[in-house]
XYZ file of C-alpha atoms in Angstrom:
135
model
C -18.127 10.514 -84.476
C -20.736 8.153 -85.102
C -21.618 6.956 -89.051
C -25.217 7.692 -88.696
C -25.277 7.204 -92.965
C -28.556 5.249 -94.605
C -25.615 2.161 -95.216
C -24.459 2.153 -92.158
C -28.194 1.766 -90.323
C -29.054 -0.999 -93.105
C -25.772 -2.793 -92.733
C -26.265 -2.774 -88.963
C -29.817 -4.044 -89.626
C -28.790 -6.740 -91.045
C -26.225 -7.483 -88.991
C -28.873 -7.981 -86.186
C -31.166 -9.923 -88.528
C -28.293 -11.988 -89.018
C -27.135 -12.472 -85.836
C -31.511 -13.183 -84.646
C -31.522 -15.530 -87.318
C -28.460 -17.467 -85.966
C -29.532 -17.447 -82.156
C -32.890 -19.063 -83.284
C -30.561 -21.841 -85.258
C -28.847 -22.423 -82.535
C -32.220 -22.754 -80.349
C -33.992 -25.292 -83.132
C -31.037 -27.179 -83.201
C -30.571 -27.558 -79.588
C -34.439 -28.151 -79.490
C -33.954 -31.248 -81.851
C -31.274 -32.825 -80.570
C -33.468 -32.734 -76.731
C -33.328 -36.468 -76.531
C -29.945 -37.031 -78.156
C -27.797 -38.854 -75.010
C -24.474 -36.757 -74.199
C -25.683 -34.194 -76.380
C -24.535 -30.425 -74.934
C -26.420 -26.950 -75.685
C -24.660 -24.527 -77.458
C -25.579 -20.682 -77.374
C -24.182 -18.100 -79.903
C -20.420 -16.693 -79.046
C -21.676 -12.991 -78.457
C -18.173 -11.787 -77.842
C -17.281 -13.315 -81.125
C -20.195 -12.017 -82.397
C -19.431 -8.608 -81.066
C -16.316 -8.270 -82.141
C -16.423 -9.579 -85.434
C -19.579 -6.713 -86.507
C -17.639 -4.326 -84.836
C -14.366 -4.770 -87.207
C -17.001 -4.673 -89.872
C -16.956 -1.130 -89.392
C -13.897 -1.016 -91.965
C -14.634 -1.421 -95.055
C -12.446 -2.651 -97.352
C -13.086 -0.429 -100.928
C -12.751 -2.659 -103.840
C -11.325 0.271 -106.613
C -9.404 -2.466 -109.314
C -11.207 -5.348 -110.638
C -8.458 -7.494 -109.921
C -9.158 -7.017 -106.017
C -11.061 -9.790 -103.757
C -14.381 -9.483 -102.079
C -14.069 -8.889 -98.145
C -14.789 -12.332 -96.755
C -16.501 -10.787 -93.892
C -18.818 -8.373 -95.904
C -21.825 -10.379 -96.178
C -22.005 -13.292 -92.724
C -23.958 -15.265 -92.913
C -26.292 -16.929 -90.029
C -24.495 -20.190 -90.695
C -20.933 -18.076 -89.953
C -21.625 -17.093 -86.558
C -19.381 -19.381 -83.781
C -21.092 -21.103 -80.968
C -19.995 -22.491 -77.885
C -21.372 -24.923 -75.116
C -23.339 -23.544 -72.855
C -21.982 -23.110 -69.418
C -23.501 -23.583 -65.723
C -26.467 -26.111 -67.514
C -27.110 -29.009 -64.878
C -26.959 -32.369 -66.852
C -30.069 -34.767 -66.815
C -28.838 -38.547 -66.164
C -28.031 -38.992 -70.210
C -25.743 -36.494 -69.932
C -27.772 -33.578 -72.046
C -27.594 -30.550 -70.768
C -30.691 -28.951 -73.396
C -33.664 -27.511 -71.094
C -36.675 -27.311 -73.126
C -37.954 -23.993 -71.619
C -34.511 -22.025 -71.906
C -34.591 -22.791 -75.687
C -37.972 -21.770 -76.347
C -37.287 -18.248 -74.662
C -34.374 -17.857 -76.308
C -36.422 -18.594 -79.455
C -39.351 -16.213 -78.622
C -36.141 -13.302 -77.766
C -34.365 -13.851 -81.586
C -37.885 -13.841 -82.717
C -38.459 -10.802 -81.546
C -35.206 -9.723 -82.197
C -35.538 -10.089 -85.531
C -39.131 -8.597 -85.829
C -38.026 -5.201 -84.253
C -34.832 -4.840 -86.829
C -37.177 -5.815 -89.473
C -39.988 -3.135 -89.109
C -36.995 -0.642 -89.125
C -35.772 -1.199 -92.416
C -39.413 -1.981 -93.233
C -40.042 1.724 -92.414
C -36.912 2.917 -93.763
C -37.884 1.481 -97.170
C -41.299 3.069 -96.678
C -39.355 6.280 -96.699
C -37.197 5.729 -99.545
C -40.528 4.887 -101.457
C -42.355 7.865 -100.442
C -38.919 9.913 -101.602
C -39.271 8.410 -104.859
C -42.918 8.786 -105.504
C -43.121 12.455 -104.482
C -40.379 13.405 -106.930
C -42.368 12.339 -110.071
């Protein structure tokens, strides 16, 4: 059955904030390096992606101060893999970055990120309401 707990929407949230935030790292730097000779796009890994939030589901409980953090608990945008994009035609440099295909893929994190954002926006909303109306 489905963890449909307040942590469990915010970590998954953030996971999609974090993984936005990456795609539109990925997009800028791909953007920049547009005139860079030999240079190949990269795209986020979203099988790597996938399966890397989806073993996030376990939780490792930390119940002995002696115990270590979960490395994987808090990614990070900068810990998401990328690979080279495939099926890109190369210009006569050799880069393979199309200006166009970056900025949509900019304008989908964007948005991406926007639409996880006024969740947890609203679901703070909520919390504050909670906590005013019990005074």
């Amino acid at each position: 059955m489905p963890d449909y707990s307040d942590t469990a929407i915010t970590d998954a949230l953030r996971r999609q904030m974090t993984l936005a935030a990456a795609r539109q790292v990925v997009a800028a730097s791909n953007l920049a390096n547009v005139d860079t000779p030999g240079y190949r796009a990269r795209e986020v890994d979203f099988s790597e992606a996938l399966t890397r939030h989806v073993s996030d589901g376990v939780v490792l409980a930390k119940t002995q101060p002696g115990h270590l953090d979960d490395p994987n608990a808090r990614a990070s945008a900068s810990d998401v893999r990328t690979r080279e994009v495939a099926g890109l035609d190369a210009r006569r440099d050799g880069n393979t970055v199309q200006i166009d295909r970056e900025l949509l893929s900019m304008g989908s994190a964007a948005g991406d990120f926007a639409r996880a954002q006024t969740v947890l926006a609203a679901k703070f909303r909520l919390l504050r309401y909670a906590i005013n109306e019990a005074k």
